[in-house]
Amino acid sequence: GAVVSQHPSWVICKSGTSVKIECRSLDFQATTMFWYRQFPKQSLMLMATSNEGSKATYEQGVEKDKFLINHASLTLSTLTVTSAHPEDSSFYICSSPGQGAGGEAFFGQGTRLTVV
Amino acid sequence: DQQVKQNSPSLSVQEGRISILNCDYTNSMFDYFLWYKKYPAEGPTFLISISSIKDKNEDGRFTVFLNKSAKHLSLHIVPSQPGDSAVYFCAASEVGTNAGKSTFGDGTTLTVKP
C-alpha cells in the first residue's frame, strides 16, 4: 500500500520555539494531506486540510497563525507549530487519501511533541 | 457534539474467541465507515471499510456490520489473536465532499489474552 513518511517521530522543544513536522508521500502524489492531533486516550481531531499549491483549510477553533501548513509539492506537506507552549504538547499525525472508493487514508507514523 | 462514538474504551477477550467492537454515529450524511488499527506511538493503519449501501463486508478474520437504521456498526474479529491487541478506531467519511477526510471515534483498546 501507499506509504506516508512522517518526521520526526518525536521532538522535545522549549517554550517559545517553533517546530516543523514533515510528511512525505513516498510512492504516490499526495495532492491532499490531512493533519490531525490526538490527545491521550482521545480521538484524532482534524486540524486542517492542506492542498498542493493552495492555502490550507483549517477546522473551526484551530489557529492558522500558530499551526502553519505548507504543501509546496505533491510529495511534501509540513506543519509548523510556532511559538510552542506546553499545551501544544500532543501527538500530531498526517494522512493522505488512498485511491480506493472507500474513503480510506494512509497515515504517517505520527510525531510526539513535548514542549517544556 | 461527537458524531462518531465508541462507548467501550476497552475490551478484553481470550485468544481464539470473537472480539466485537461497536461504534455509533449521528450524521446521516456519512457514506463510508472505516476501521483503523493503531499501535502506541504509530499512525493508524486502515483495516476494513463498508459503504453505506451495504450491511456487511468481510475480509479474512475481520467483518464489519452496518445497521444504517440504528446508525450502528460493529467490527467482528474471529478468531482473535494476541497480535490483534491494539487500539481500534471507528471512522466515518462523507466521500463525496472530501475523500479520505474522516471523523473518528475515541477508540477501543482491545486486549487479546493468550
mmCIF file with all atom_site columns, C-alpha atoms in Angstrom:
data_model
loop_
_atom_site.group_PDB
_atom_site.id
_atom_site.type_symbol
_atom_site.label_atom_id
_atom_site.label_alt_id
_atom_site.label_comp_id
_atom_site.label_asym_id
_atom_site.label_entity_id
_atom_site.label_seq_id
_atom_site.pdbx_PDB_ins_code
_atom_site.Cartn_x
_atom_site.Cartn_y
_atom_site.Cartn_z
_atom_site.occupancy
_atom_site.B_iso_or_equiv
_atom_site.pdbx_formal_charge
_atom_site.auth_seq_id
_atom_site.auth_comp_id
_atom_site.auth_asym_id
_atom_site.auth_atom_id
_atom_site.pdbx_PDB_model_num
ATOM 1   C CA . GLY A 1 1   ? 0.000   0.000   0.000  1.00 0.00 ? 1   GLY A CA 1
ATOM 2   C CA . ALA A 1 2   ? 0.895   3.651   -0.186 1.00 0.00 ? 2   ALA A CA 1
ATOM 3   C CA . VAL A 1 3   ? 3.417   4.955   2.303  1.00 0.00 ? 3   VAL A CA 1
ATOM 4   C CA . VAL A 1 4   ? 3.383   8.251   4.114  1.00 0.00 ? 4   VAL A CA 1
ATOM 5   C CA . SER A 1 5   ? 6.576   9.007   5.972  1.00 0.00 ? 5   SER A CA 1
ATOM 6   C CA . GLN A 1 6   ? 6.390   11.447  8.860  1.00 0.00 ? 6   GLN A CA 1
ATOM 7   C CA . HIS A 1 7   ? 9.352   13.012  10.647 1.00 0.00 ? 7   HIS A CA 1
ATOM 8   C CA . PRO A 1 8   ? 10.404  13.454  13.326 1.00 0.00 ? 8   PRO A CA 1
ATOM 9   C CA . SER A 1 9   ? 8.738   10.686  15.319 1.00 0.00 ? 9   SER A CA 1
ATOM 10  C CA . TRP A 1 10  ? 9.296   12.620  18.497 1.00 0.00 ? 10  TRP A CA 1
ATOM 11  C CA . VAL A 1 11  ? 10.609  16.052  19.433 1.00 0.00 ? 11  VAL A CA 1
ATOM 12  C CA . ILE A 1 12  ? 11.171  17.988  22.628 1.00 0.00 ? 12  ILE A CA 1
ATOM 13  C CA . CYS A 1 13  ? 11.390  21.748  22.382 1.00 0.00 ? 13  CYS A CA 1
ATOM 14  C CA . LYS A 1 14  ? 11.484  24.743  24.663 1.00 0.00 ? 14  LYS A CA 1
ATOM 15  C CA . SER A 1 15  ? 8.526   27.065  25.089 1.00 0.00 ? 15  SER A CA 1
ATOM 16  C CA . GLY A 1 16  ? 8.542   29.854  22.563 1.00 0.00 ? 16  GLY A CA 1
ATOM 17  C CA . THR A 1 17  ? 10.387  27.965  19.862 1.00 0.00 ? 17  THR A CA 1
ATOM 18  C CA . SER A 1 18  ? 8.965   26.615  16.614 1.00 0.00 ? 18  SER A CA 1
ATOM 19  C CA . VAL A 1 19  ? 8.857   23.020  15.465 1.00 0.00 ? 19  VAL A CA 1
ATOM 20  C CA . LYS A 1 20  ? 8.432   21.735  11.928 1.00 0.00 ? 20  LYS A CA 1
ATOM 21  C CA . ILE A 1 21  ? 6.870   18.349  11.184 1.00 0.00 ? 21  ILE A CA 1
ATOM 22  C CA . GLU A 1 22  ? 7.205   16.848  7.711  1.00 0.00 ? 22  GLU A CA 1
ATOM 23  C CA . CYS A 1 23  ? 5.041   14.358  5.898  1.00 0.00 ? 23  CYS A CA 1
ATOM 24  C CA . ARG A 1 24  ? 6.203   12.848  2.650  1.00 0.00 ? 24  ARG A CA 1
ATOM 25  C CA . SER A 1 25  ? 4.337   10.571  0.286  1.00 0.00 ? 25  SER A CA 1
ATOM 26  C CA . LEU A 1 26  ? 6.923   8.050   -0.825 1.00 0.00 ? 26  LEU A CA 1
ATOM 27  C CA . ASP A 1 27  ? 5.308   6.233   -3.719 1.00 0.00 ? 27  ASP A CA 1
ATOM 28  C CA . PHE A 1 28  ? 2.412   8.396   -4.827 1.00 0.00 ? 28  PHE A CA 1
ATOM 29  C CA . GLN A 1 29  ? 1.484   12.012  -5.367 1.00 0.00 ? 29  GLN A CA 1
ATOM 30  C CA . ALA A 1 30  ? -0.408  13.466  -2.446 1.00 0.00 ? 30  ALA A CA 1
ATOM 31  C CA . THR A 1 31  ? -2.454  16.392  -3.640 1.00 0.00 ? 31  THR A CA 1
ATOM 32  C CA . THR A 1 32  ? -4.229  16.453  -0.287 1.00 0.00 ? 32  THR A CA 1
ATOM 33  C CA . MET A 1 33  ? -2.865  15.938  3.214  1.00 0.00 ? 33  MET A CA 1
ATOM 34  C CA . PHE A 1 34  ? -4.873  15.933  6.417  1.00 0.00 ? 34  PHE A CA 1
ATOM 35  C CA . TRP A 1 35  ? -3.321  16.964  9.719  1.00 0.00 ? 35  TRP A CA 1
ATOM 36  C CA . TYR A 1 36  ? -4.710  15.507  12.942 1.00 0.00 ? 36  TYR A CA 1
ATOM 37  C CA . ARG A 1 37  ? -3.951  15.981  16.584 1.00 0.00 ? 37  ARG A CA 1
ATOM 38  C CA . GLN A 1 38  ? -4.538  13.352  19.238 1.00 0.00 ? 38  GLN A CA 1
ATOM 39  C CA . PHE A 1 39  ? -4.633  13.872  22.979 1.00 0.00 ? 39  PHE A CA 1
ATOM 40  C CA . PRO A 1 40  ? -4.047  10.866  25.247 1.00 0.00 ? 40  PRO A CA 1
ATOM 41  C CA . LYS A 1 41  ? -6.860  8.338   25.119 1.00 0.00 ? 41  LYS A CA 1
ATOM 42  C CA . GLN A 1 42  ? -8.868  10.572  22.853 1.00 0.00 ? 42  GLN A CA 1
ATOM 43  C CA . SER A 1 43  ? -9.877  10.646  19.244 1.00 0.00 ? 43  SER A CA 1
ATOM 44  C CA . LEU A 1 44  ? -7.930  12.028  16.325 1.00 0.00 ? 44  LEU A CA 1
ATOM 45  C CA . MET A 1 45  ? -9.116  15.578  15.825 1.00 0.00 ? 45  MET A CA 1
ATOM 46  C CA . LEU A 1 46  ? -8.777  17.034  12.341 1.00 0.00 ? 46  LEU A CA 1
ATOM 47  C CA . MET A 1 47  ? -6.852  20.288  12.433 1.00 0.00 ? 47  MET A CA 1
ATOM 48  C CA . ALA A 1 48  ? -6.563  21.223  8.789  1.00 0.00 ? 48  ALA A CA 1
ATOM 49  C CA . THR A 1 49  ? -6.563  20.033  5.211  1.00 0.00 ? 49  THR A CA 1
ATOM 50  C CA . SER A 1 50  ? -3.668  21.016  3.005  1.00 0.00 ? 50  SER A CA 1
ATOM 51  C CA . ASN A 1 51  ? -3.862  21.026  -0.771 1.00 0.00 ? 51  ASN A CA 1
ATOM 52  C CA . GLU A 1 52  ? -0.840  21.230  -3.014 1.00 0.00 ? 52  GLU A CA 1
ATOM 53  C CA . GLY A 1 53  ? -0.379  24.719  -4.376 1.00 0.00 ? 53  GLY A CA 1
ATOM 54  C CA . SER A 1 54  ? -3.140  26.387  -2.404 1.00 0.00 ? 54  SER A CA 1
ATOM 55  C CA . LYS A 1 55  ? -3.887  27.588  1.095  1.00 0.00 ? 55  LYS A CA 1
ATOM 56  C CA . ALA A 1 56  ? -4.768  25.099  3.771  1.00 0.00 ? 56  ALA A CA 1
ATOM 57  C CA . THR A 1 57  ? -8.286  24.837  5.118  1.00 0.00 ? 57  THR A CA 1
ATOM 58  C CA . TYR A 1 58  ? -8.409  24.954  8.896  1.00 0.00 ? 58  TYR A CA 1
ATOM 59  C CA . GLU A 1 59  ? -11.070 23.452  11.121 1.00 0.00 ? 59  GLU A CA 1
ATOM 60  C CA . GLN A 1 60  ? -13.008 25.672  13.459 1.00 0.00 ? 60  GLN A CA 1
ATOM 61  C CA . GLY A 1 61  ? -11.029 26.632  16.526 1.00 0.00 ? 61  GLY A CA 1
ATOM 62  C CA . VAL A 1 62  ? -7.590  25.928  15.037 1.00 0.00 ? 62  VAL A CA 1
ATOM 63  C CA . GLU A 1 63  ? -5.304  28.945  14.951 1.00 0.00 ? 63  GLU A CA 1
ATOM 64  C CA . LYS A 1 64  ? -3.933  29.468  11.456 1.00 0.00 ? 64  LYS A CA 1
ATOM 65  C CA . ASP A 1 65  ? -1.054  31.624  12.622 1.00 0.00 ? 65  ASP A CA 1
ATOM 66  C CA . LYS A 1 66  ? 0.029   29.096  15.197 1.00 0.00 ? 66  LYS A CA 1
ATOM 67  C CA . PHE A 1 67  ? -0.174  25.975  13.087 1.00 0.00 ? 67  PHE A CA 1
ATOM 68  C CA . LEU A 1 68  ? 1.374   26.880  9.745  1.00 0.00 ? 68  LEU A CA 1
ATOM 69  C CA . ILE A 1 69  ? 0.793   24.381  6.979  1.00 0.00 ? 69  ILE A CA 1
ATOM 70  C CA . ASN A 1 70  ? 2.674   24.329  3.726  1.00 0.00 ? 70  ASN A CA 1
ATOM 71  C CA . HIS A 1 71  ? 2.066   21.937  0.840  1.00 0.00 ? 71  HIS A CA 1
ATOM 72  C CA . ALA A 1 72  ? 4.534   23.168  -1.740 1.00 0.00 ? 72  ALA A CA 1
ATOM 73  C CA . SER A 1 73  ? 4.922   19.940  -3.684 1.00 0.00 ? 73  SER A CA 1
ATOM 74  C CA . LEU A 1 74  ? 2.980   16.785  -4.483 1.00 0.00 ? 74  LEU A CA 1
ATOM 75  C CA . THR A 1 75  ? 5.130   14.757  -2.126 1.00 0.00 ? 75  THR A CA 1
ATOM 76  C CA . LEU A 1 76  ? 5.664   17.033  0.866  1.00 0.00 ? 76  LEU A CA 1
ATOM 77  C CA . SER A 1 77  ? 3.422   18.748  3.376  1.00 0.00 ? 77  SER A CA 1
ATOM 78  C CA . THR A 1 78  ? 4.707   20.422  6.521  1.00 0.00 ? 78  THR A CA 1
ATOM 79  C CA . LEU A 1 79  ? 3.131   21.552  9.776  1.00 0.00 ? 79  LEU A CA 1
ATOM 80  C CA . THR A 1 80  ? 4.991   24.159  11.803 1.00 0.00 ? 80  THR A CA 1
ATOM 81  C CA . VAL A 1 81  ? 3.951   24.752  15.387 1.00 0.00 ? 81  VAL A CA 1
ATOM 82  C CA . THR A 1 82  ? 5.017   28.327  16.045 1.00 0.00 ? 82  THR A CA 1
ATOM 83  C CA . SER A 1 83  ? 5.835   29.775  19.462 1.00 0.00 ? 83  SER A CA 1
ATOM 84  C CA . ALA A 1 84  ? 5.097   26.439  21.057 1.00 0.00 ? 84  ALA A CA 1
ATOM 85  C CA . HIS A 1 85  ? 3.678   26.230  24.561 1.00 0.00 ? 85  HIS A CA 1
ATOM 86  C CA . PRO A 1 86  ? 3.282   23.234  26.874 1.00 0.00 ? 86  PRO A CA 1
ATOM 87  C CA . GLU A 1 87  ? -0.407  22.977  25.967 1.00 0.00 ? 87  GLU A CA 1
ATOM 88  C CA . ASP A 1 88  ? 0.668   22.268  22.381 1.00 0.00 ? 88  ASP A CA 1
ATOM 89  C CA . SER A 1 89  ? 2.221   19.024  23.571 1.00 0.00 ? 89  SER A CA 1
ATOM 90  C CA . SER A 1 90  ? 0.387   16.300  21.726 1.00 0.00 ? 90  SER A CA 1
ATOM 91  C CA . PHE A 1 91  ? 0.587   13.574  19.083 1.00 0.00 ? 91  PHE A CA 1
ATOM 92  C CA . TYR A 1 92  ? 0.361   15.007  15.573 1.00 0.00 ? 92  TYR A CA 1
ATOM 93  C CA . ILE A 1 93  ? -0.450  12.758  12.620 1.00 0.00 ? 93  ILE A CA 1
ATOM 94  C CA . CYS A 1 94  ? -0.758  13.377  8.910  1.00 0.00 ? 94  CYS A CA 1
ATOM 95  C CA . SER A 1 95  ? -2.703  11.327  6.404  1.00 0.00 ? 95  SER A CA 1
ATOM 96  C CA . SER A 1 96  ? -3.309  11.279  2.690  1.00 0.00 ? 96  SER A CA 1
ATOM 97  C CA . PRO A 1 97  ? -6.354  9.862   0.912  1.00 0.00 ? 97  PRO A CA 1
ATOM 98  C CA . GLY A 1 98  ? -5.996  6.473   -0.707 1.00 0.00 ? 98  GLY A CA 1
ATOM 99  C CA . GLN A 1 99  ? -7.106  5.622   -4.212 1.00 0.00 ? 99  GLN A CA 1
ATOM 100 C CA . GLY A 1 100 ? -9.941  3.371   -3.158 1.00 0.00 ? 100 GLY A CA 1
ATOM 101 C CA . ALA A 1 101 ? -13.582 4.384   -3.178 1.00 0.00 ? 101 ALA A CA 1
ATOM 102 C CA . GLY A 1 102 ? -13.901 3.629   0.499  1.00 0.00 ? 102 GLY A CA 1
ATOM 103 C CA . GLY A 1 103 ? -12.523 6.900   1.774  1.00 0.00 ? 103 GLY A CA 1
ATOM 104 C CA . GLU A 1 104 ? -9.567  5.239   3.445  1.00 0.00 ? 104 GLU A CA 1
ATOM 105 C CA . ALA A 1 105 ? -6.416  7.180   4.114  1.00 0.00 ? 105 ALA A CA 1
ATOM 106 C CA . PHE A 1 106 ? -2.777  6.364   4.671  1.00 0.00 ? 106 PHE A CA 1
ATOM 107 C CA . PHE A 1 107 ? -1.307  7.736   7.844  1.00 0.00 ? 107 PHE A CA 1
ATOM 108 C CA . GLY A 1 108 ? 2.168   8.795   8.780  1.00 0.00 ? 108 GLY A CA 1
ATOM 109 C CA . GLN A 1 109 ? 3.832   7.377   11.852 1.00 0.00 ? 109 GLN A CA 1
ATOM 110 C CA . GLY A 1 110 ? 2.919   10.381  13.960 1.00 0.00 ? 110 GLY A CA 1
ATOM 111 C CA . THR A 1 111 ? 5.024   12.909  15.868 1.00 0.00 ? 111 THR A CA 1
ATOM 112 C CA . ARG A 1 112 ? 5.055   13.123  19.645 1.00 0.00 ? 112 ARG A CA 1
ATOM 113 C CA . LEU A 1 113 ? 5.671   16.786  20.503 1.00 0.00 ? 113 LEU A CA 1
ATOM 114 C CA . THR A 1 114 ? 6.630   17.710  24.039 1.00 0.00 ? 114 THR A CA 1
ATOM 115 C CA . VAL A 1 115 ? 7.046   21.377  24.885 1.00 0.00 ? 115 VAL A CA 1
ATOM 116 C CA . VAL A 1 116 ? 8.965   22.094  28.084 1.00 0.00 ? 116 VAL A CA 1
ATOM 117 C CA . ASP B 2 1   ? -21.318 17.084  19.657 1.00 0.00 ? 1   ASP B CA 1
ATOM 118 C CA . GLN B 2 2   ? -19.363 13.922  18.894 1.00 0.00 ? 2   GLN B CA 1
ATOM 119 C CA . GLN B 2 3   ? -20.583 12.445  15.626 1.00 0.00 ? 3   GLN B CA 1
ATOM 120 C CA . VAL B 2 4   ? -18.820 9.096   15.988 1.00 0.00 ? 4   VAL B CA 1
ATOM 121 C CA . LYS B 2 5   ? -18.872 7.338   19.327 1.00 0.00 ? 5   LYS B CA 1
ATOM 122 C CA . GLN B 2 6   ? -17.182 4.252   20.646 1.00 0.00 ? 6   GLN B CA 1
ATOM 123 C CA . ASN B 2 7   ? -18.726 3.746   24.050 1.00 0.00 ? 7   ASN B CA 1
ATOM 124 C CA . SER B 2 8   ? -16.404 0.982   25.212 1.00 0.00 ? 8   SER B CA 1
ATOM 125 C CA . PRO B 2 9   ? -12.928 2.307   25.946 1.00 0.00 ? 9   PRO B CA 1
ATOM 126 C CA . SER B 2 10  ? -11.562 -1.200  26.388 1.00 0.00 ? 10  SER B CA 1
ATOM 127 C CA . LEU B 2 11  ? -12.300 -4.830  25.610 1.00 0.00 ? 11  LEU B CA 1
ATOM 128 C CA . SER B 2 12  ? -10.546 -7.971  26.749 1.00 0.00 ? 12  SER B CA 1
ATOM 129 C CA . VAL B 2 13  ? -11.051 -11.362 25.089 1.00 0.00 ? 13  VAL B CA 1
ATOM 130 C CA . GLN B 2 14  ? -9.412  -14.755 25.141 1.00 0.00 ? 14  GLN B CA 1
ATOM 131 C CA . GLU B 2 15  ? -7.345  -15.897 22.199 1.00 0.00 ? 15  GLU B CA 1
ATOM 132 C CA . GLY B 2 16  ? -9.468  -17.827 19.709 1.00 0.00 ? 16  GLY B CA 1
ATOM 133 C CA . ARG B 2 17  ? -12.699 -16.162 20.770 1.00 0.00 ? 17  ARG B CA 1
ATOM 134 C CA . ILE B 2 18  ? -14.634 -13.482 18.917 1.00 0.00 ? 18  ILE B CA 1
ATOM 135 C CA . SER B 2 19  ? -13.949 -9.798  19.501 1.00 0.00 ? 19  SER B CA 1
ATOM 136 C CA . ILE B 2 20  ? -16.822 -7.418  18.842 1.00 0.00 ? 20  ILE B CA 1
ATOM 137 C CA . LEU B 2 21  ? -16.123 -3.711  18.750 1.00 0.00 ? 21  LEU B CA 1
ATOM 138 C CA . ASN B 2 22  ? -19.036 -1.317  18.495 1.00 0.00 ? 22  ASN B CA 1
ATOM 139 C CA . CYS B 2 23  ? -19.497 2.145   17.073 1.00 0.00 ? 23  CYS B CA 1
ATOM 140 C CA . ASP B 2 24  ? -22.422 4.556   16.813 1.00 0.00 ? 24  ASP B CA 1
ATOM 141 C CA . TYR B 2 25  ? -22.779 7.643   14.641 1.00 0.00 ? 25  TYR B CA 1
ATOM 142 C CA . THR B 2 26  ? -25.205 10.521  14.365 1.00 0.00 ? 26  THR B CA 1
ATOM 143 C CA . ASN B 2 27  ? -24.555 12.118  10.980 1.00 0.00 ? 27  ASN B CA 1
ATOM 144 C CA . SER B 2 28  ? -26.799 10.680  8.256  1.00 0.00 ? 28  SER B CA 1
ATOM 145 C CA . MET B 2 29  ? -24.544 12.154  5.574  1.00 0.00 ? 29  MET B CA 1
ATOM 146 C CA . PHE B 2 30  ? -21.749 9.677   6.254  1.00 0.00 ? 30  PHE B CA 1
ATOM 147 C CA . ASP B 2 31  ? -21.491 7.268   3.343  1.00 0.00 ? 31  ASP B CA 1
ATOM 148 C CA . TYR B 2 32  ? -18.415 5.268   4.240  1.00 0.00 ? 32  TYR B CA 1
ATOM 149 C CA . PHE B 2 33  ? -17.410 3.751   7.538  1.00 0.00 ? 33  PHE B CA 1
ATOM 150 C CA . LEU B 2 34  ? -13.934 2.570   8.328  1.00 0.00 ? 34  LEU B CA 1
ATOM 151 C CA . TRP B 2 35  ? -11.990 0.775   10.990 1.00 0.00 ? 35  TRP B CA 1
ATOM 152 C CA . TYR B 2 36  ? -8.383  1.573   11.740 1.00 0.00 ? 36  TYR B CA 1
ATOM 153 C CA . LYS B 2 37  ? -5.940  -0.247  13.983 1.00 0.00 ? 37  LYS B CA 1
ATOM 154 C CA . LYS B 2 38  ? -3.350  1.698   15.934 1.00 0.00 ? 38  LYS B CA 1
ATOM 155 C CA . TYR B 2 39  ? -0.339  0.667   17.954 1.00 0.00 ? 39  TYR B CA 1
ATOM 156 C CA . PRO B 2 40  ? 1.212   3.060   20.509 1.00 0.00 ? 40  PRO B CA 1
ATOM 157 C CA . ALA B 2 41  ? 3.357   5.830   19.012 1.00 0.00 ? 41  ALA B CA 1
ATOM 158 C CA . GLU B 2 42  ? 2.339   4.875   15.491 1.00 0.00 ? 42  GLU B CA 1
ATOM 159 C CA . GLY B 2 43  ? -0.166  6.199   12.996 1.00 0.00 ? 43  GLY B CA 1
ATOM 160 C CA . PRO B 2 44  ? -3.408  4.302   12.374 1.00 0.00 ? 44  PRO B CA 1
ATOM 161 C CA . THR B 2 45  ? -3.470  1.554   9.773  1.00 0.00 ? 45  THR B CA 1
ATOM 162 C CA . PHE B 2 46  ? -6.543  1.030   7.626  1.00 0.00 ? 46  PHE B CA 1
ATOM 163 C CA . LEU B 2 47  ? -8.258  -2.266  8.362  1.00 0.00 ? 47  LEU B CA 1
ATOM 164 C CA . ILE B 2 48  ? -11.608 -2.524  6.614  1.00 0.00 ? 48  ILE B CA 1
ATOM 165 C CA . SER B 2 49  ? -14.410 -0.296  5.392  1.00 0.00 ? 49  SER B CA 1
ATOM 166 C CA . ILE B 2 50  ? -18.035 -0.524  4.389  1.00 0.00 ? 50  ILE B CA 1
ATOM 167 C CA . SER B 2 51  ? -20.204 1.557   2.141  1.00 0.00 ? 51  SER B CA 1
ATOM 168 C CA . SER B 2 52  ? -23.494 2.840   3.497  1.00 0.00 ? 52  SER B CA 1
ATOM 169 C CA . ILE B 2 53  ? -25.315 0.865   0.801  1.00 0.00 ? 53  ILE B CA 1
ATOM 170 C CA . LYS B 2 54  ? -24.097 -2.423  2.237  1.00 0.00 ? 54  LYS B CA 1
ATOM 171 C CA . ASP B 2 55  ? -24.738 -4.125  5.527  1.00 0.00 ? 55  ASP B CA 1
ATOM 172 C CA . LYS B 2 56  ? -21.744 -6.433  5.681  1.00 0.00 ? 56  LYS B CA 1
ATOM 173 C CA . ASN B 2 57  ? -18.192 -6.555  4.454  1.00 0.00 ? 57  ASN B CA 1
ATOM 174 C CA . GLU B 2 58  ? -15.793 -9.373  5.181  1.00 0.00 ? 58  GLU B CA 1
ATOM 175 C CA . ASP B 2 59  ? -12.024 -9.613  4.836  1.00 0.00 ? 59  ASP B CA 1
ATOM 176 C CA . GLY B 2 60  ? -10.451 -12.706 6.309  1.00 0.00 ? 60  GLY B CA 1
ATOM 177 C CA . ARG B 2 61  ? -10.904 -12.695 10.062 1.00 0.00 ? 61  ARG B CA 1
ATOM 178 C CA . PHE B 2 62  ? -12.451 -9.231  10.017 1.00 0.00 ? 62  PHE B CA 1
ATOM 179 C CA . THR B 2 63  ? -16.107 -8.500  9.307  1.00 0.00 ? 63  THR B CA 1
ATOM 180 C CA . VAL B 2 64  ? -17.824 -5.168  9.589  1.00 0.00 ? 64  VAL B CA 1
ATOM 181 C CA . PHE B 2 65  ? -21.598 -4.988  10.006 1.00 0.00 ? 65  PHE B CA 1
ATOM 182 C CA . LEU B 2 66  ? -23.608 -1.850  9.374  1.00 0.00 ? 66  LEU B CA 1
ATOM 183 C CA . ASN B 2 67  ? -27.110 -1.184  10.699 1.00 0.00 ? 67  ASN B CA 1
ATOM 184 C CA . LYS B 2 68  ? -27.996 2.044   8.988  1.00 0.00 ? 68  LYS B CA 1
ATOM 185 C CA . SER B 2 69  ? -31.398 2.449   10.625 1.00 0.00 ? 69  SER B CA 1
ATOM 186 C CA . ALA B 2 70  ? -29.779 2.216   14.053 1.00 0.00 ? 70  ALA B CA 1
ATOM 187 C CA . LYS B 2 71  ? -26.746 4.231   12.962 1.00 0.00 ? 71  LYS B CA 1
ATOM 188 C CA . HIS B 2 72  ? -24.583 1.499   14.374 1.00 0.00 ? 72  HIS B CA 1
ATOM 189 C CA . LEU B 2 73  ? -21.677 -0.532  13.100 1.00 0.00 ? 73  LEU B CA 1
ATOM 190 C CA . SER B 2 74  ? -19.554 -3.240  14.573 1.00 0.00 ? 74  SER B CA 1
ATOM 191 C CA . LEU B 2 75  ? -16.267 -4.949  13.832 1.00 0.00 ? 75  LEU B CA 1
ATOM 192 C CA . HIS B 2 76  ? -16.019 -8.672  14.430 1.00 0.00 ? 76  HIS B CA 1
ATOM 193 C CA . ILE B 2 77  ? -12.648 -10.348 14.692 1.00 0.00 ? 77  ILE B CA 1
ATOM 194 C CA . VAL B 2 78  ? -12.709 -14.119 14.731 1.00 0.00 ? 78  VAL B CA 1
ATOM 195 C CA . PRO B 2 79  ? -10.692 -15.905 15.838 1.00 0.00 ? 79  PRO B CA 1
ATOM 196 C CA . SER B 2 80  ? -8.951  -13.242 17.909 1.00 0.00 ? 80  SER B CA 1
ATOM 197 C CA . GLN B 2 81  ? -5.166  -13.424 18.141 1.00 0.00 ? 81  GLN B CA 1
ATOM 198 C CA . PRO B 2 82  ? -2.744  -11.793 20.600 1.00 0.00 ? 82  PRO B CA 1
ATOM 199 C CA . GLY B 2 83  ? -1.338  -9.745  17.719 1.00 0.00 ? 83  GLY B CA 1
ATOM 200 C CA . ASP B 2 84  ? -4.745  -8.116  17.353 1.00 0.00 ? 84  ASP B CA 1
ATOM 201 C CA . SER B 2 85  ? -4.160  -6.284  20.639 1.00 0.00 ? 85  SER B CA 1
ATOM 202 C CA . ALA B 2 86  ? -4.229  -2.583  19.725 1.00 0.00 ? 86  ALA B CA 1
ATOM 203 C CA . VAL B 2 87  ? -6.476  0.454   19.741 1.00 0.00 ? 87  VAL B CA 1
ATOM 204 C CA . TYR B 2 88  ? -9.253  0.268   17.165 1.00 0.00 ? 88  TYR B CA 1
ATOM 205 C CA . PHE B 2 89  ? -10.733 3.458   15.797 1.00 0.00 ? 89  PHE B CA 1
ATOM 206 C CA . CYS B 2 90  ? -14.071 3.675   14.097 1.00 0.00 ? 90  CYS B CA 1
ATOM 207 C CA . ALA B 2 91  ? -14.229 6.438   11.486 1.00 0.00 ? 91  ALA B CA 1
ATOM 208 C CA . ALA B 2 92  ? -16.796 7.829   9.106  1.00 0.00 ? 92  ALA B CA 1
ATOM 209 C CA . SER B 2 93  ? -16.451 9.769   5.877  1.00 0.00 ? 93  SER B CA 1
ATOM 210 C CA . GLU B 2 94  ? -18.539 11.822  3.520  1.00 0.00 ? 94  GLU B CA 1
ATOM 211 C CA . VAL B 2 95  ? -16.679 10.655  0.452  1.00 0.00 ? 95  VAL B CA 1
ATOM 212 C CA . GLY B 2 96  ? -18.408 12.972  -1.930 1.00 0.00 ? 96  GLY B CA 1
ATOM 213 C CA . THR B 2 97  ? -17.037 16.056  -0.219 1.00 0.00 ? 97  THR B CA 1
ATOM 214 C CA . ASN B 2 98  ? -13.541 15.122  0.904  1.00 0.00 ? 98  ASN B CA 1
ATOM 215 C CA . ALA B 2 99  ? -12.269 11.655  0.164  1.00 0.00 ? 99  ALA B CA 1
ATOM 216 C CA . GLY B 2 100 ? -10.080 10.406  2.976  1.00 0.00 ? 100 GLY B CA 1
ATOM 217 C CA . LYS B 2 101 ? -11.292 13.024  5.454  1.00 0.00 ? 101 LYS B CA 1
ATOM 218 C CA . SER B 2 102 ? -12.750 11.151  8.382  1.00 0.00 ? 102 SER B CA 1
ATOM 219 C CA . THR B 2 103 ? -14.392 11.771  11.710 1.00 0.00 ? 103 THR B CA 1
ATOM 220 C CA . PHE B 2 104 ? -13.008 9.429   14.341 1.00 0.00 ? 104 PHE B CA 1
ATOM 221 C CA . GLY B 2 105 ? -14.361 7.860   17.492 1.00 0.00 ? 105 GLY B CA 1
ATOM 222 C CA . ASP B 2 106 ? -12.312 7.824   20.686 1.00 0.00 ? 106 ASP B CA 1
ATOM 223 C CA . GLY B 2 107 ? -11.058 4.308   20.109 1.00 0.00 ? 107 GLY B CA 1
ATOM 224 C CA . THR B 2 108 ? -11.403 0.976   21.882 1.00 0.00 ? 108 THR B CA 1
ATOM 225 C CA . THR B 2 109 ? -8.361  -0.750  23.315 1.00 0.00 ? 109 THR B CA 1
ATOM 226 C CA . LEU B 2 110 ? -8.543  -4.444  22.536 1.00 0.00 ? 110 LEU B CA 1
ATOM 227 C CA . THR B 2 111 ? -6.507  -6.884  24.573 1.00 0.00 ? 111 THR B CA 1
ATOM 228 C CA . VAL B 2 112 ? -6.381  -10.478 23.400 1.00 0.00 ? 112 VAL B CA 1
ATOM 229 C CA . LYS B 2 113 ? -5.081  -12.770 26.115 1.00 0.00 ? 113 LYS B CA 1
ATOM 230 C CA . PRO B 2 114 ? -3.125  -15.899 25.162 1.00 0.00 ? 114 PRO B CA 1
#
